[in-house]
Every structure is written in structure tokens, then in C-alpha cells.
Amino acid sequence: MHTTGTAMTRRRIFAVLSASLLATGLAACGNSDTGDKGGTGSGKIVLGFSQVGAESGWRTANTNSIKEAAAAAGFELKFDDAQQKQENQIKAIRNFIQQKVDVIAFSPVVESGWDTVLKEAKDAKIPVILTDRSVDSADKTLYKTFIGSDFVKEGKLSGEWLVEKTKSATGPVNIVELQGTTGSAPANDRKKGFAAAIAANPNLKVIASQTGDFTRAGGKAVMEQFLKANPKIDVLFAHNDDMGLGALEAITAAGKVPGKDITIITIDAVKDGMQALADGKFNFIAECSPLLGPQLMDLVKKVKAGETIPTRIETQEGTFTQEQAKAALPTRKY
Ligand code: AHR
């Protein structure tokens, strides 16, 4: 079959026009899908979240809160567990940048060393929200806000309770301290707050202080060493419930009665910690709430919509004595 020159030209023009119309159509579709800059094309807000790990009951409750709230908000959540390693968090954040998520949120395992990766997110125009723990970056424009507890206050409340409890003590009161992860904001700040609260009382003395990495196993192992090295321990200040719970095993194995022979102060107020407090094994807990999910999703929406948000949002929390723990336990959510 022969084709005339005019017919061929018409066909070519038609083919070129169709191709360019198709290309315009695809581009339009692409724009609407990526109107939320997220790279998945789902049309949902895409949130990249880098979690510290799964080191404690607090962390599990926090992860559940984030996942449930993201699902309820209709977001696409890209969740990464850094297994308590900063290099894993940096890698996860870089992946989120590459995937062009809409917002990045993370709970930094340690305070220092974030400037470079935060600058990369800023250059890629991806807003960052810090949750639970903050960073020590001098440039506050590297992140939009920090939502979480006042860790110095938690340490201070713990120390103030001890000062009150020991106010009629005549001899020295020997304290051992189980610190959280070295270099993390809660470990640095709780130590600082506690030391400040007891500073004016020379009979209250921290005789040993070491990290238990916020885990039960760490708390148990370090408490065993403390007990071997120090014949007289009056008080244990543990930076979280889990280390306190691990220490209980070491104390009992050493033939001492927790809550009586050794006064135990912890931080968090998760269910297992509250149970130990209600059972008389712990003596005082300063609360640190892990339920940050709903507030975080609200902030993500606002940041995505270009709204201005406060640069610091402090979680509201209280303290618990043994009696208060008994009353609160039946309705405790985590
Ligand atoms: O950053 C919050 C702390 O991290 C919690 O107190 C602790 O339990 C967790 O691992």
C-alpha cells in the first residue's frame, strides 16, 4: 500500500501533537499528586519518622502513639528504628530526604552532631520537627520546633522529693545514679536537675554514677557493680523506670529490700514502673509522657500548611508517690 507525502506529514503532525498532549496530561497529574511534595504519589502527607530504638517501655509506648496518631490523621508514615545508634538515624534522615517526604520528625539519640544532616534537610526544603529529645545545634532555624518534656525539671523534682524525705537525716545519705544513654538530652538534663536540687544538702552525696543505657539489662548489670563496690547505698536515682526495674533484681539478689533498705526514685511512670511504685518497691516517680503522637501530627499538618508554630512545646506532666500510683494505675494508658 502506498502512502502519499501529505498523508504521512498529517500522521506525523498527529503523532507529535498526541505525544505532547499526553506529556502535558502526565505532568498535570504529577503536579496534583506531588502537590504534597511526598515522593509516593499517594496524595497523603508523607511523614518520615526516625525513632531512637526500642530500649524501654516508654519508647514502646511512644512508638505506638506515633503510629496510631499517624494512621488516624491519614498520613503515610515512613518509620525507621535506629537501634540507639546515631549513624542509623543520620542514614534514615538522608533516606527521607531522598524520598522527598513532606516532613521529617525524629527523636535524637544524642544531643550533638546533627548540624550537617539538618542542613541537608533544610536545603532540600523539608521541615524538621524534633520530638521527645532536642539537639544542641546553635542554628535554631535547622528545625521548626521541639515537642517534649523538660528533662531538667524531671531531675529537679526527683531531687526535691529526696531533700524533703531526708530532711531529718543526721548522717550521710549515699546515692547511686543510673544514667540514661551517654550524651542523650534526658541523661544530661536529668543529672543536671537532680544535682542542682540536692546541691545545698552536703549530707546527700552521689557516690557512684554510671550509664545503664536506659535498658533493664543495663540497670541490672550496673546496679550489681554498685552493690559490690559500695557496702552502704541508701538511695538509687535511676534516669528511667526500666533501669530501676532491672536494678530491683540486683537489689533483691543482694539480699536487700527495694523501697525500704534502698529508696528508689525513677523517671517515666510507665505501667511496670507504676506497678513497682504501688507495690512499695519504688518510692517516687517523676512522670515523662510518651504520648506525643496526636500533638506531633497536628504540628505536621500546620507546618505543611505553612502555618507558624511555637518553637518549643513542653509536655505537661506530674509526679507520683506510692499512694498516688495505686490510685492512678487502674486507668493508666501505658
Ligand atoms: O527520651 C525519653 C527517655 O528515653 C525515657 O525516659 C526513657 O525511658 C527512654 O528510653
PDB file of C-alpha atoms in Angstrom, residues 78-198:
ATOM      1  CA  LYS A  78       7.800   6.049  56.932  1.00  0.00           C
ATOM      2  CA  PHE A  79       9.073   4.710  60.250  1.00  0.00           C
ATOM      3  CA  ASP A  80      12.680   3.825  60.997  1.00  0.00           C
ATOM      4  CA  ASP A  81      14.097   2.232  64.176  1.00  0.00           C
ATOM      5  CA  ALA A  82      17.696   3.416  64.709  1.00  0.00           C
ATOM      6  CA  GLN A  83      18.534   0.816  67.357  1.00  0.00           C
ATOM      7  CA  GLN A  84      20.049   3.508  69.583  1.00  0.00           C
ATOM      8  CA  LYS A  85      22.720   4.430  67.012  1.00  0.00           C
ATOM      9  CA  GLN A  86      23.215   7.973  65.732  1.00  0.00           C
ATOM     10  CA  GLU A  87      24.706   6.772  62.424  1.00  0.00           C
ATOM     11  CA  ASN A  88      21.478   4.837  61.732  1.00  0.00           C
ATOM     12  CA  GLN A  89      19.402   7.956  62.395  1.00  0.00           C
ATOM     13  CA  ILE A  90      21.539  10.058  60.048  1.00  0.00           C
ATOM     14  CA  LYS A  91      21.172   7.377  57.357  1.00  0.00           C
ATOM     15  CA  ALA A  92      17.382   7.287  57.867  1.00  0.00           C
ATOM     16  CA  ILE A  93      17.098  11.071  57.620  1.00  0.00           C
ATOM     17  CA  ARG A  94      19.136  11.069  54.398  1.00  0.00           C
ATOM     18  CA  ASN A  95      16.804   8.388  53.002  1.00  0.00           C
ATOM     19  CA  PHE A  96      13.779  10.500  53.903  1.00  0.00           C
ATOM     20  CA  ILE A  97      15.352  13.472  52.095  1.00  0.00           C
ATOM     21  CA  GLN A  98      15.989  11.331  49.024  1.00  0.00           C
ATOM     22  CA  GLN A  99      12.388  10.091  49.081  1.00  0.00           C
ATOM     23  CA  LYS A 100      11.206  13.709  49.278  1.00  0.00           C
ATOM     24  CA  VAL A 101       8.929  13.180  52.273  1.00  0.00           C
ATOM     25  CA  ASP A 102       6.848  16.196  53.291  1.00  0.00           C
ATOM     26  CA  VAL A 103       8.052  16.453  56.890  1.00  0.00           C
ATOM     27  CA  ILE A 104      10.795  14.719  58.888  1.00  0.00           C
ATOM     28  CA  ALA A 105      10.384  14.133  62.623  1.00  0.00           C
ATOM     29  CA  PHE A 106      12.881  12.419  64.877  1.00  0.00           C
ATOM     30  CA  SER A 107      13.873  11.790  68.462  1.00  0.00           C
ATOM     31  CA  PRO A 108      17.661  12.273  68.509  1.00  0.00           C
ATOM     32  CA  VAL A 109      19.533   9.504  70.307  1.00  0.00           C
ATOM     33  CA  VAL A 110      22.215  12.005  71.422  1.00  0.00           C
ATOM     34  CA  GLU A 111      22.292  15.807  71.561  1.00  0.00           C
ATOM     35  CA  SER A 112      25.343  16.630  69.401  1.00  0.00           C
ATOM     36  CA  GLY A 113      26.383  16.089  65.803  1.00  0.00           C
ATOM     37  CA  TRP A 114      23.244  16.915  63.844  1.00  0.00           C
ATOM     38  CA  ASP A 115      24.120  20.155  62.034  1.00  0.00           C
ATOM     39  CA  THR A 116      25.216  18.637  58.705  1.00  0.00           C
ATOM     40  CA  VAL A 117      22.206  16.381  58.149  1.00  0.00           C
ATOM     41  CA  LEU A 118      19.775  19.032  59.400  1.00  0.00           C
ATOM     42  CA  LYS A 119      21.315  21.487  56.933  1.00  0.00           C
ATOM     43  CA  GLU A 120      20.782  18.909  54.155  1.00  0.00           C
ATOM     44  CA  ALA A 121      17.081  18.702  55.074  1.00  0.00           C
ATOM     45  CA  LYS A 122      16.810  22.486  55.157  1.00  0.00           C
ATOM     46  CA  ASP A 123      18.488  22.813  51.737  1.00  0.00           C
ATOM     47  CA  ALA A 124      16.004  20.241  50.390  1.00  0.00           C
ATOM     48  CA  LYS A 125      13.210  22.422  51.885  1.00  0.00           C
ATOM     49  CA  ILE A 126      11.925  19.608  54.094  1.00  0.00           C
ATOM     50  CA  PRO A 127      10.835  20.880  57.515  1.00  0.00           C
ATOM     51  CA  VAL A 128      12.106  19.002  60.570  1.00  0.00           C
ATOM     52  CA  ILE A 129      10.314  18.565  63.908  1.00  0.00           C
ATOM     53  CA  LEU A 130      12.199  17.317  66.982  1.00  0.00           C
ATOM     54  CA  THR A 131      10.169  15.088  69.268  1.00  0.00           C
ATOM     55  CA  ASP A 132      10.967  13.910  72.812  1.00  0.00           C
ATOM     56  CA  ARG A 133      14.673  14.910  72.759  1.00  0.00           C
ATOM     57  CA  SER A 134      16.364  18.036  71.477  1.00  0.00           C
ATOM     58  CA  VAL A 135      19.701  18.762  69.786  1.00  0.00           C
ATOM     59  CA  ASP A 136      22.409  21.249  70.803  1.00  0.00           C
ATOM     60  CA  SER A 137      22.660  22.939  67.360  1.00  0.00           C
ATOM     61  CA  ALA A 138      23.349  26.682  67.676  1.00  0.00           C
ATOM     62  CA  ASP A 139      21.364  27.340  64.482  1.00  0.00           C
ATOM     63  CA  LYS A 140      17.741  27.119  65.621  1.00  0.00           C
ATOM     64  CA  THR A 141      16.481  27.568  62.039  1.00  0.00           C
ATOM     65  CA  LEU A 142      17.527  23.969  61.296  1.00  0.00           C
ATOM     66  CA  TYR A 143      14.276  22.712  62.814  1.00  0.00           C
ATOM     67  CA  LYS A 144      10.750  24.077  63.193  1.00  0.00           C
ATOM     68  CA  THR A 145      10.006  23.109  66.764  1.00  0.00           C
ATOM     69  CA  PHE A 146      10.871  20.812  69.636  1.00  0.00           C
ATOM     70  CA  ILE A 147       7.986  18.998  71.344  1.00  0.00           C
ATOM     71  CA  GLY A 148       8.786  17.101  74.538  1.00  0.00           C
ATOM     72  CA  SER A 149       9.404  17.133  78.271  1.00  0.00           C
ATOM     73  CA  ASP A 150      11.551  19.406  80.395  1.00  0.00           C
ATOM     74  CA  PHE A 151      14.160  16.828  81.478  1.00  0.00           C
ATOM     75  CA  VAL A 152      15.967  19.228  83.834  1.00  0.00           C
ATOM     76  CA  LYS A 153      12.678  19.725  85.664  1.00  0.00           C
ATOM     77  CA  GLU A 154      12.175  15.943  85.979  1.00  0.00           C
ATOM     78  CA  GLY A 155      15.611  15.593  87.611  1.00  0.00           C
ATOM     79  CA  LYS A 156      14.924  18.593  89.837  1.00  0.00           C
ATOM     80  CA  LEU A 157      11.551  17.246  91.016  1.00  0.00           C
ATOM     81  CA  SER A 158      13.231  13.925  91.864  1.00  0.00           C
ATOM     82  CA  GLY A 159      15.969  15.663  93.875  1.00  0.00           C
ATOM     83  CA  GLU A 160      13.495  17.953  95.670  1.00  0.00           C
ATOM     84  CA  TRP A 161      11.437  14.964  96.781  1.00  0.00           C
ATOM     85  CA  LEU A 162      14.572  13.336  98.197  1.00  0.00           C
ATOM     86  CA  VAL A 163      15.610  16.518 100.025  1.00  0.00           C
ATOM     87  CA  GLU A 164      12.179  16.627 101.673  1.00  0.00           C
ATOM     88  CA  LYS A 165      12.208  12.910 102.526  1.00  0.00           C
ATOM     89  CA  THR A 166      15.669  13.043 104.108  1.00  0.00           C
ATOM     90  CA  LYS A 167      15.305  16.414 105.840  1.00  0.00           C
ATOM     91  CA  SER A 168      15.655  14.895 109.318  1.00  0.00           C
ATOM     92  CA  ALA A 169      18.551  12.573 108.393  1.00  0.00           C
ATOM     93  CA  THR A 170      21.562  13.158 110.611  1.00  0.00           C
ATOM     94  CA  GLY A 171      24.289  11.091 108.888  1.00  0.00           C
ATOM     95  CA  PRO A 172      25.389  10.910 105.247  1.00  0.00           C
ATOM     96  CA  VAL A 173      22.875   9.702 102.654  1.00  0.00           C
ATOM     97  CA  ASN A 174      24.687   7.720  99.945  1.00  0.00           C
ATOM     98  CA  ILE A 175      23.120   7.954  96.486  1.00  0.00           C
ATOM     99  CA  VAL A 176      23.909   5.904  93.389  1.00  0.00           C
ATOM    100  CA  GLU A 177      22.779   7.137  89.996  1.00  0.00           C
ATOM    101  CA  LEU A 178      21.889   5.086  86.914  1.00  0.00           C
ATOM    102  CA  GLN A 179      22.275   7.445  83.982  1.00  0.00           C
ATOM    103  CA  GLY A 180      20.486   7.163  80.658  1.00  0.00           C
ATOM    104  CA  THR A 181      22.288   6.849  77.313  1.00  0.00           C
ATOM    105  CA  THR A 182      25.560   8.780  77.398  1.00  0.00           C
ATOM    106  CA  GLY A 183      25.261  12.065  75.533  1.00  0.00           C
ATOM    107  CA  SER A 184      21.456  11.969  75.329  1.00  0.00           C
ATOM    108  CA  ALA A 185      19.434  15.008  76.367  1.00  0.00           C
ATOM    109  CA  PRO A 186      17.471  13.167  79.105  1.00  0.00           C
ATOM    110  CA  ALA A 187      20.672  11.759  80.658  1.00  0.00           C
ATOM    111  CA  ASN A 188      22.447  15.137  80.578  1.00  0.00           C
ATOM    112  CA  ASP A 189      19.470  17.129  81.827  1.00  0.00           C
ATOM    113  CA  ARG A 190      18.119  14.759  84.495  1.00  0.00           C
ATOM    114  CA  LYS A 191      21.605  14.519  86.017  1.00  0.00           C
ATOM    115  CA  LYS A 192      21.894  18.306  85.982  1.00  0.00           C
ATOM    116  CA  GLY A 193      18.448  18.898  87.522  1.00  0.00           C
ATOM    117  CA  PHE A 194      18.934  16.307  90.266  1.00  0.00           C
ATOM    118  CA  ALA A 195      22.418  17.620  91.188  1.00  0.00           C
ATOM    119  CA  ALA A 196      21.071  21.183  91.401  1.00  0.00           C
ATOM    120  CA  ALA A 197      18.191  20.144  93.682  1.00  0.00           C
ATOM    121  CA  ILE A 198      20.404  18.349  96.216  1.00  0.00           C
TER     122      ILE A 198
END
